[in-house]
CSV table of C-alpha atoms in Angstrom, one decimal:
chain,number,residue,atom,x,y,z
F,1,ASP,CA,-99.1,-62.6,69.0
F,2,ILE,CA,-96.3,-63.7,71.2
F,3,GLN,CA,-96.6,-67.4,72.0
F,4,MET,CA,-95.7,-68.6,75.5
F,5,THR,CA,-94.7,-72.2,76.0
F,6,GLN,CA,-94.5,-73.6,79.5
F,7,SER,CA,-92.8,-76.8,80.6
F,8,PRO,CA,-93.5,-79.2,82.0
F,9,SER,CA,-97.3,-79.2,81.7
F,10,SER,CA,-97.5,-81.2,84.9
F,11,LEU,CA,-95.1,-82.1,87.6
F,12,SER,CA,-95.1,-84.4,90.6
F,13,ALA,CA,-93.0,-83.4,93.6
F,14,SER,CA,-92.7,-83.8,97.3
F,15,VAL,CA,-92.8,-81.4,100.2
F,16,GLY,CA,-89.3,-80.0,100.6
F,17,ASP,CA,-88.3,-80.5,97.0
F,18,ARG,CA,-86.8,-77.7,94.8
F,19,VAL,CA,-88.9,-77.2,91.7
F,20,THR,CA,-88.3,-75.3,88.5
F,21,ILE,CA,-90.9,-74.3,85.8
F,22,THR,CA,-89.8,-72.9,82.5
F,23,CYS,CA,-91.5,-70.4,80.2
F,24,ARG,CA,-90.3,-69.7,76.7
F,25,ALA,CA,-91.5,-66.8,74.6
F,26,SER,CA,-91.7,-66.9,70.8
F,27,GLN,CA,-89.7,-63.6,70.7
F,28,GLY,CA,-87.8,-61.5,73.2
F,29,ILE,CA,-89.9,-59.9,75.9
F,30,SER,CA,-87.4,-57.8,77.9
F,31,ASN,CA,-88.3,-59.3,81.3
F,32,SER,CA,-91.9,-58.3,80.8
F,33,LEU,CA,-93.0,-61.5,82.4
F,34,ALA,CA,-95.3,-62.4,85.4
F,35,TRP,CA,-95.9,-65.6,87.2
F,36,TYR,CA,-99.2,-66.5,88.8
F,37,GLN,CA,-100.4,-69.3,91.1
F,38,GLN,CA,-103.9,-70.6,90.8
F,39,LYS,CA,-105.7,-73.0,93.1
F,40,PRO,CA,-108.8,-74.9,92.1
F,41,GLY,CA,-111.9,-72.7,91.9
F,42,LYS,CA,-109.9,-69.6,92.7
F,43,ALA,CA,-108.6,-66.6,90.8
F,44,PRO,CA,-104.9,-66.5,89.9
F,45,LYS,CA,-102.6,-64.8,92.4
F,46,LEU,CA,-99.7,-62.7,91.2
F,47,LEU,CA,-96.3,-64.1,92.5
F,48,LEU,CA,-93.6,-62.3,90.5
F,49,TYR,CA,-93.4,-59.6,87.9
F,50,VAL,CA,-90.6,-58.1,85.8
F,51,ALA,CA,-89.4,-61.7,85.7
F,52,SER,CA,-87.9,-61.6,89.2
F,53,ARG,CA,-89.6,-59.1,91.4
F,54,LEU,CA,-91.5,-60.7,94.2
F,55,GLU,CA,-95.0,-59.4,94.8
F,56,SER,CA,-95.7,-58.1,98.3
F,57,GLY,CA,-96.6,-60.9,100.7
F,58,VAL,CA,-95.3,-63.7,98.6
F,59,PRO,CA,-92.8,-66.0,100.4
F,60,SER,CA,-89.2,-65.7,99.5
F,61,ARG,CA,-89.0,-69.4,98.5
F,62,PHE,CA,-90.5,-68.3,95.2
F,63,SER,CA,-88.0,-66.7,92.8
F,64,GLY,CA,-87.8,-65.9,89.1
F,65,SER,CA,-85.0,-65.5,86.6
F,66,GLY,CA,-84.4,-65.2,82.9
F,67,SER,CA,-83.9,-62.9,80.1
F,68,GLY,CA,-84.7,-62.6,76.4
F,69,THR,CA,-87.0,-65.4,75.6
F,70,ASP,CA,-86.4,-67.9,78.4
F,71,TYR,CA,-87.6,-67.5,82.0
F,72,THR,CA,-87.9,-69.8,85.1
F,73,LEU,CA,-89.9,-69.9,88.3
F,74,THR,CA,-88.2,-71.7,91.1
F,75,ILE,CA,-89.7,-72.8,94.4
F,76,SER,CA,-86.8,-73.6,96.7
F,77,SER,CA,-88.5,-75.8,99.2
F,78,LEU,CA,-92.1,-76.9,98.4
F,79,GLN,CA,-94.7,-76.4,101.1
F,80,PRO,CA,-98.1,-78.2,101.1
F,81,GLU,CA,-99.8,-74.9,100.1
F,82,ASP,CA,-97.7,-74.6,97.0
F,83,PHE,CA,-99.5,-77.4,95.1
F,84,ALA,CA,-101.4,-75.6,92.5
F,85,THR,CA,-101.3,-74.6,88.8
F,86,TYR,CA,-98.7,-72.0,87.8
F,87,HIS,CA,-99.1,-69.6,84.8
F,88,CYS,CA,-96.6,-67.3,83.1
F,89,GLN,CA,-97.8,-64.2,81.2
F,90,GLN,CA,-96.0,-61.9,78.9
F,91,TYR,CA,-97.0,-58.2,78.9
F,92,TYR,CA,-94.3,-56.9,76.6
F,93,SER,CA,-96.9,-56.4,73.9
F,94,THR,CA,-100.6,-56.7,73.4
F,95,PRO,CA,-102.4,-59.0,73.2
F,96,TYR,CA,-101.0,-60.1,76.5
F,97,THR,CA,-100.6,-63.9,76.4
F,98,PHE,CA,-100.3,-66.7,78.9
F,99,GLY,CA,-98.5,-70.1,79.0
F,100,GLN,CA,-100.8,-73.1,79.1
F,101,GLY,CA,-100.1,-73.7,82.8
F,102,THR,CA,-98.1,-76.1,84.8
F,103,LYS,CA,-100.0,-78.3,87.3
F,104,LEU,CA,-97.8,-79.1,90.4
F,105,GLU,CA,-99.0,-82.2,92.2
F,106,ILE,CA,-98.0,-84.0,95.3
F,107,LYS,CA,-95.9,-87.1,94.7
L,1,GLN,CA,-107.6,-53.3,100.4
L,2,VAL,CA,-108.8,-53.2,96.8
L,3,GLN,CA,-111.6,-55.7,96.0
L,4,LEU,CA,-113.1,-56.5,92.6
L,5,GLN,CA,-116.5,-58.2,92.2
L,6,GLU,CA,-117.9,-59.5,88.9
L,7,SER,CA,-121.7,-59.5,88.3
L,8,GLY,CA,-123.9,-60.5,85.5
L,9,PRO,CA,-125.9,-63.4,84.1
L,10,GLY,CA,-124.4,-66.9,84.4
L,11,LEU,CA,-126.3,-68.2,81.3
L,12,VAL,CA,-126.4,-66.6,77.9
L,13,LYS,CA,-128.0,-68.0,74.8
L,14,PRO,CA,-126.0,-68.5,71.6
L,15,SER,CA,-125.9,-65.4,69.3
L,16,GLU,CA,-126.8,-63.1,72.2
L,17,THR,CA,-124.6,-60.6,74.0
L,18,LEU,CA,-122.7,-61.4,77.2
L,19,SER,CA,-122.7,-58.5,79.7
L,20,LEU,CA,-120.6,-58.4,82.9
L,21,THR,CA,-119.8,-55.6,85.3
L,22,CYS,CA,-116.9,-55.3,87.7
L,23,THR,CA,-117.4,-53.2,90.8
L,24,VAL,CA,-114.2,-51.9,92.4
L,25,SER,CA,-114.2,-51.2,96.2
L,26,GLY,CA,-111.5,-50.1,98.6
L,27,GLY,CA,-109.9,-47.8,96.1
L,28,SER,CA,-110.6,-45.5,93.2
L,29,ILE,CA,-110.9,-46.7,89.6
L,30,GLY,CA,-108.9,-43.6,88.6
L,31,THR,CA,-105.3,-43.8,87.4
L,32,TYR,CA,-105.3,-47.5,86.7
L,33,TYR,CA,-105.8,-49.9,83.8
L,34,TRP,CA,-108.5,-52.5,84.2
L,35,SER,CA,-108.7,-55.8,82.4
L,36,TRP,CA,-111.0,-58.7,81.6
L,37,ILE,CA,-109.4,-62.2,81.4
L,38,ARG,CA,-111.2,-65.4,80.8
L,39,GLN,CA,-110.5,-69.1,81.3
L,40,PRO,CA,-112.6,-71.8,79.6
L,41,PRO,CA,-113.2,-74.8,81.9
L,42,GLY,CA,-110.0,-76.9,82.3
L,43,LYS,CA,-108.0,-74.6,80.0
L,44,GLY,CA,-105.6,-71.7,80.1
L,45,LEU,CA,-106.0,-67.9,80.6
L,46,GLU,CA,-106.9,-65.6,77.7
L,47,TRP,CA,-106.6,-61.8,77.9
L,48,ILE,CA,-109.7,-60.1,76.5
L,49,GLY,CA,-108.7,-56.4,76.8
L,50,TYR,CA,-108.2,-53.5,79.1
L,51,ILE,CA,-109.6,-50.0,79.7
L,52,TYR,CA,-107.9,-47.0,81.2
L,53,TYR,CA,-109.9,-44.9,83.6
L,54,SER,CA,-110.0,-42.2,81.0
L,55,GLY,CA,-111.8,-44.5,78.6
L,56,SER,CA,-109.1,-45.6,76.2
L,57,THR,CA,-109.2,-49.3,75.4
L,58,ASN,CA,-107.1,-52.1,73.9
L,59,TYR,CA,-108.6,-55.4,72.8
L,60,ASN,CA,-107.4,-58.8,71.9
L,61,PRO,CA,-107.6,-58.9,68.0
L,62,SER,CA,-109.1,-62.4,68.2
L,63,LEU,CA,-112.1,-60.9,69.9
L,64,LYS,CA,-112.0,-57.3,68.8
L,65,SER,CA,-114.9,-57.3,66.5
L,66,ARG,CA,-117.2,-58.5,69.3
L,67,VAL,CA,-115.8,-56.9,72.4
L,68,THR,CA,-116.6,-53.6,74.1
L,69,ILE,CA,-115.2,-52.5,77.5
L,70,SER,CA,-116.5,-49.4,79.1
L,71,VAL,CA,-115.9,-47.6,82.4
L,72,ASP,CA,-118.2,-45.6,84.7
L,73,THR,CA,-115.9,-43.7,87.1
L,74,SER,CA,-118.9,-42.3,89.1
L,75,LYS,CA,-119.9,-45.8,90.1
L,76,ASN,CA,-116.3,-47.2,90.3
L,77,GLN,CA,-117.3,-49.9,87.8
L,78,PHE,CA,-116.1,-51.1,84.4
L,79,SER,CA,-118.0,-53.5,82.1
L,80,LEU,CA,-117.6,-56.1,79.4
L,81,ARG,CA,-119.9,-56.7,76.5
L,82,LEU,CA,-119.2,-59.7,74.1
L,83,SER,CA,-121.6,-60.0,71.2
L,84,SER,CA,-122.7,-63.0,69.1
L,85,VAL,CA,-121.5,-65.6,71.7
L,86,THR,CA,-121.1,-69.2,71.0
L,87,ALA,CA,-120.3,-72.3,73.2
L,88,ALA,CA,-116.6,-71.4,72.7
L,89,ASP,CA,-117.2,-68.3,74.9
L,90,THR,CA,-118.2,-70.4,77.9
L,91,ALA,CA,-115.6,-69.6,80.5
L,92,VAL,CA,-114.9,-68.1,83.9
L,93,TYR,CA,-114.5,-64.4,83.4
L,94,TYR,CA,-112.2,-62.4,85.7
L,95,CYS,CA,-111.9,-58.7,86.1
L,96,THR,CA,-108.5,-57.5,87.2
L,97,ARG,CA,-106.5,-54.4,88.0
L,98,GLU,CA,-103.2,-53.9,86.1
L,99,ARG,CA,-100.3,-52.9,88.1
L,100,GLY,CA,-99.3,-49.4,87.2
L,101,GLY,CA,-100.1,-49.9,83.5
L,102,LEU,CA,-97.4,-52.6,83.3
L,103,GLY,CA,-99.8,-55.3,82.1
L,104,ASN,CA,-99.6,-57.8,84.9
L,105,SER,CA,-102.6,-58.1,87.2
L,106,ASP,CA,-102.2,-57.5,90.9
L,107,TYR,CA,-105.8,-57.6,92.0
L,108,TRP,CA,-108.4,-60.1,90.7
L,109,GLY,CA,-112.1,-60.6,91.1
L,110,GLN,CA,-113.2,-64.1,92.2
L,111,GLY,CA,-114.4,-64.8,88.7
L,112,THR,CA,-117.8,-65.6,87.4
L,113,LEU,CA,-118.8,-68.6,85.2
L,114,VAL,CA,-120.7,-67.7,82.1
L,115,THR,CA,-122.2,-70.6,80.2
L,116,VAL,CA,-123.4,-70.2,76.6
L,117,SER,CA,-126.2,-72.6,76.0
L,118,SER,CA,-129.8,-72.6,74.7
Protein backbone atom coordinates (compact mmCIF):
# COMPACT_ATOMS: atom_id res chain seq x y z
CA ASP A 1 0.00 0.00 0.00
CA ILE A 2 1.11 3.59 -0.61
CA GLN A 3 1.40 5.46 2.69
CA MET A 4 0.35 9.11 2.75
CA THR A 5 1.84 11.36 5.42
CA GLN A 6 0.31 14.78 5.98
CA SER A 7 1.90 17.61 7.89
CA PRO A 8 1.18 19.30 10.11
CA SER A 9 -1.52 17.25 11.85
CA SER A 10 -2.99 20.47 13.22
CA LEU A 11 -2.52 24.13 12.50
CA SER A 12 -3.72 27.37 14.07
CA ALA A 13 -4.09 30.40 11.82
CA SER A 14 -5.95 33.65 11.49
CA VAL A 15 -8.39 34.97 8.91
CA GLY A 16 -6.38 36.39 6.03
CA ASP A 17 -3.35 34.15 6.60
CA ARG A 18 -1.70 32.11 3.87
CA VAL A 19 -1.58 28.45 4.83
CA THR A 20 0.21 25.46 3.34
CA ILE A 21 -0.43 21.79 4.09
CA THR A 22 1.92 19.09 2.85
CA CYS A 23 1.29 15.51 1.82
CA ARG A 24 4.09 13.03 1.15
CA ALA A 25 3.58 9.67 -0.53
CA SER A 26 5.75 6.64 0.20
CA GLN A 27 6.36 6.29 -3.54
CA GLY A 28 5.77 8.37 -6.63
CA ILE A 29 2.10 8.84 -7.52
CA SER A 30 2.31 10.83 -10.77
CA ASN A 31 0.04 13.66 -9.62
CA SER A 32 -2.78 11.20 -8.81
CA LEU A 33 -3.62 13.20 -5.72
CA ALA A 34 -6.82 14.75 -4.43
CA TRP A 35 -7.51 17.15 -1.57
CA TYR A 36 -10.73 17.16 0.44
CA GLN A 37 -12.19 19.53 3.02
CA GLN A 38 -14.28 18.10 5.84
CA LYS A 39 -16.33 20.02 8.37
CA PRO A 40 -17.58 18.44 11.62
CA GLY A 41 -20.42 15.99 11.06
CA LYS A 42 -20.24 16.39 7.27
CA ALA A 43 -18.93 14.34 4.39
CA PRO A 44 -15.63 15.36 2.81
CA LYS A 45 -15.85 17.74 -0.13
CA LEU A 46 -13.53 17.44 -3.12
CA LEU A 47 -11.37 20.56 -3.56
CA LEU A 48 -8.65 19.59 -6.04
CA TYR A 49 -7.69 16.57 -8.13
CA VAL A 50 -4.76 15.65 -10.34
CA ALA A 51 -2.82 17.55 -7.69
CA SER A 52 -3.68 21.02 -8.96
CA ARG A 53 -6.99 20.97 -10.82
CA LEU A 54 -9.67 22.92 -9.00
CA GLU A 55 -13.05 21.23 -8.64
CA SER A 56 -15.95 23.22 -10.05
CA GLY A 57 -17.29 25.76 -7.59
CA VAL A 58 -14.23 25.75 -5.32
CA PRO A 59 -12.84 29.24 -4.64
CA SER A 60 -9.62 30.17 -6.38
CA ARG A 61 -7.88 30.88 -3.07
CA PHE A 62 -7.35 27.10 -2.93
CA SER A 63 -4.47 25.80 -5.01
CA GLY A 64 -2.40 22.66 -5.23
CA SER A 65 1.05 21.81 -6.47
CA GLY A 66 3.68 19.13 -6.37
CA SER A 67 5.05 16.16 -8.22
CA GLY A 68 6.53 12.76 -7.58
CA THR A 69 6.05 12.08 -3.87
CA ASP A 70 5.53 15.60 -2.45
CA TYR A 71 2.39 17.70 -2.76
CA THR A 72 1.00 20.84 -1.16
CA LEU A 73 -2.36 22.47 -0.63
CA THR A 74 -2.25 26.25 -0.25
CA ILE A 75 -5.02 28.55 0.90
CA SER A 76 -3.94 32.04 -0.12
CA SER A 77 -6.11 34.06 2.29
CA LEU A 78 -8.01 32.15 4.94
CA GLN A 79 -11.71 32.83 5.24
CA PRO A 80 -13.86 31.92 8.27
CA GLU A 81 -15.50 29.06 6.36
CA ASP A 82 -12.11 27.45 5.64
CA PHE A 83 -11.57 26.24 9.20
CA ALA A 84 -11.99 22.50 8.80
CA THR A 85 -10.02 19.29 8.44
CA TYR A 86 -8.18 18.66 5.18
CA HIS A 87 -7.37 15.22 3.77
CA CYS A 88 -5.14 14.18 0.92
CA GLN A 89 -5.79 10.99 -1.07
CA GLN A 90 -3.68 9.10 -3.57
CA TYR A 91 -5.48 7.28 -6.34
CA TYR A 92 -2.42 6.19 -8.28
CA SER A 93 -2.97 2.59 -7.23
CA THR A 94 -5.40 0.59 -5.18
CA PRO A 95 -5.96 0.41 -2.32
CA TYR A 96 -6.54 4.16 -2.48
CA THR A 97 -5.15 5.69 0.69
CA PHE A 98 -5.60 8.91 2.62
CA GLY A 99 -3.40 11.05 4.81
CA GLN A 100 -4.29 11.23 8.48
CA GLY A 101 -5.81 14.69 8.09
CA THR A 102 -4.82 18.24 9.04
CA LYS A 103 -7.12 20.13 11.38
CA LEU A 104 -7.07 23.85 10.66
CA GLU A 105 -8.19 25.87 13.64
CA ILE A 106 -8.75 29.54 14.33
CA LYS A 107 -5.94 31.25 16.23
CA GLN B 1 -27.54 17.35 -9.32
CA VAL B 2 -26.41 13.87 -8.31
CA GLN B 3 -27.31 12.86 -4.77
CA LEU B 4 -26.31 9.78 -2.81
CA GLN B 5 -28.08 8.46 0.29
CA GLU B 6 -26.89 5.64 2.53
CA SER B 7 -29.39 3.45 4.34
CA GLY B 8 -29.17 0.51 6.69
CA PRO B 9 -29.02 -0.48 10.35
CA GLY B 10 -27.12 1.81 12.69
CA LEU B 11 -26.35 -0.98 15.14
CA VAL B 12 -24.86 -4.37 14.32
CA LYS B 13 -23.86 -7.12 16.74
CA PRO B 14 -20.30 -8.47 16.79
CA SER B 15 -19.72 -11.40 14.38
CA GLU B 16 -22.77 -10.43 12.31
CA THR B 17 -22.89 -8.85 8.84
CA LEU B 18 -23.11 -5.12 8.21
CA SER B 19 -25.34 -4.27 5.24
CA LEU B 20 -25.73 -0.83 3.70
CA THR B 21 -27.34 0.43 0.51
CA CYS B 22 -26.60 3.61 -1.38
CA THR B 23 -29.35 5.07 -3.53
CA VAL B 24 -28.27 7.36 -6.36
CA SER B 25 -30.66 10.05 -7.53
CA GLY B 26 -30.37 12.86 -10.06
CA GLY B 27 -28.31 10.76 -12.42
CA SER B 28 -27.74 7.27 -13.73
CA ILE B 29 -25.54 4.75 -11.98
CA GLY B 30 -24.28 3.73 -15.40
CA THR B 31 -20.75 4.50 -16.71
CA TYR B 32 -19.35 5.39 -13.30
CA TYR B 33 -17.38 3.76 -10.51
CA TRP B 34 -19.00 3.78 -7.08
CA SER B 35 -17.11 3.48 -3.81
CA TRP B 36 -17.53 2.88 -0.12
CA ILE B 37 -15.27 4.79 2.28
CA ARG B 38 -15.40 4.69 6.06
CA GLN B 39 -14.17 6.86 8.92
CA PRO B 40 -13.92 5.56 12.50
CA PRO B 41 -14.89 8.19 15.09
CA GLY B 42 -12.14 10.78 15.39
CA LYS B 43 -9.93 9.06 12.83
CA GLY B 44 -8.99 9.24 9.17
CA LEU B 45 -10.62 7.95 6.01
CA GLU B 46 -10.29 4.36 4.76
CA TRP B 47 -11.20 3.24 1.25
CA ILE B 48 -13.18 -0.01 1.34
CA GLY B 49 -13.61 -0.68 -2.37
CA TYR B 50 -15.41 0.20 -5.56
CA ILE B 51 -17.77 -1.30 -8.09
CA TYR B 52 -18.22 -0.38 -11.73
CA TYR B 53 -21.79 -0.24 -13.01
CA SER B 54 -21.07 -3.41 -15.00
CA GLY B 55 -20.37 -5.25 -11.74
CA SER B 56 -16.57 -5.45 -11.67
CA THR B 57 -15.12 -4.78 -8.24
CA ASN B 58 -11.90 -3.85 -6.47
CA TYR B 59 -11.54 -4.22 -2.71
CA ASN B 60 -9.06 -3.08 -0.09
CA PRO B 61 -6.93 -6.15 0.68
CA SER B 62 -7.20 -5.39 4.39
CA LEU B 63 -10.95 -6.10 4.17
CA LYS B 64 -11.18 -8.25 1.06
CA SER B 65 -12.04 -11.52 2.80
CA ARG B 66 -15.07 -9.90 4.46
CA VAL B 67 -16.34 -7.40 1.88
CA THR B 68 -18.86 -7.68 -0.94
CA ILE B 69 -20.01 -4.72 -3.01
CA SER B 70 -22.86 -5.23 -5.45
CA VAL B 71 -24.87 -3.06 -7.83
CA ASP B 72 -28.51 -3.02 -8.91
CA THR B 73 -28.75 -0.79 -11.97
CA SER B 74 -32.53 -1.22 -12.19
CA LYS B 75 -32.88 0.47 -8.81
CA ASN B 76 -29.92 2.87 -9.23
CA GLN B 77 -28.42 1.43 -6.06
CA PHE B 78 -25.24 -0.21 -4.91
CA SER B 79 -24.64 -2.04 -1.66
CA LEU B 80 -21.98 -3.00 0.87
CA ARG B 81 -21.83 -6.15 2.94
CA LEU B 82 -19.13 -6.57 5.58
CA SER B 83 -19.14 -9.87 7.42
CA SER B 84 -17.84 -10.95 10.84
CA VAL B 85 -17.80 -7.40 12.19
CA THR B 86 -16.02 -6.33 15.35
CA ALA B 87 -15.88 -3.09 17.32
CA ALA B 88 -13.06 -1.99 14.99
CA ASP B 89 -15.64 -1.75 12.19
CA THR B 90 -17.55 0.98 14.03
CA ALA B 91 -17.40 3.97 11.72
CA VAL B 92 -19.27 6.45 9.59
CA TYR B 93 -19.73 4.78 6.22
CA TYR B 94 -19.87 6.94 3.10
CA CYS B 95 -20.90 6.00 -0.41
CA THR B 96 -19.30 8.04 -3.16
CA ARG B 97 -19.08 8.46 -6.93
CA GLU B 98 -15.63 8.30 -8.45
CA ARG B 99 -14.89 10.95 -11.00
CA GLY B 100 -14.56 9.31 -14.41
CA GLY B 101 -12.88 6.25 -12.98
CA LEU B 102 -9.98 8.37 -11.74
CA GLY B 103 -10.28 7.32 -8.14
CA ASN B 104 -11.15 10.59 -6.48
CA SER B 105 -14.70 11.06 -5.21
CA ASP B 106 -16.67 14.02 -6.51
CA TYR B 107 -20.03 13.16 -4.94
CA TRP B 108 -20.55 11.82 -1.42
CA GLY B 109 -23.49 10.64 0.61
CA GLN B 110 -24.04 12.30 3.97
CA GLY B 111 -22.65 9.24 5.74
CA THR B 112 -24.22 6.82 8.17
CA LEU B 113 -22.81 5.81 11.54
CA VAL B 114 -22.70 2.08 12.11
CA THR B 115 -21.91 0.95 15.63
CA VAL B 116 -20.83 -2.61 16.35
CA SER B 117 -21.95 -3.55 19.82
CA SER B 118 -23.85 -6.28 21.59
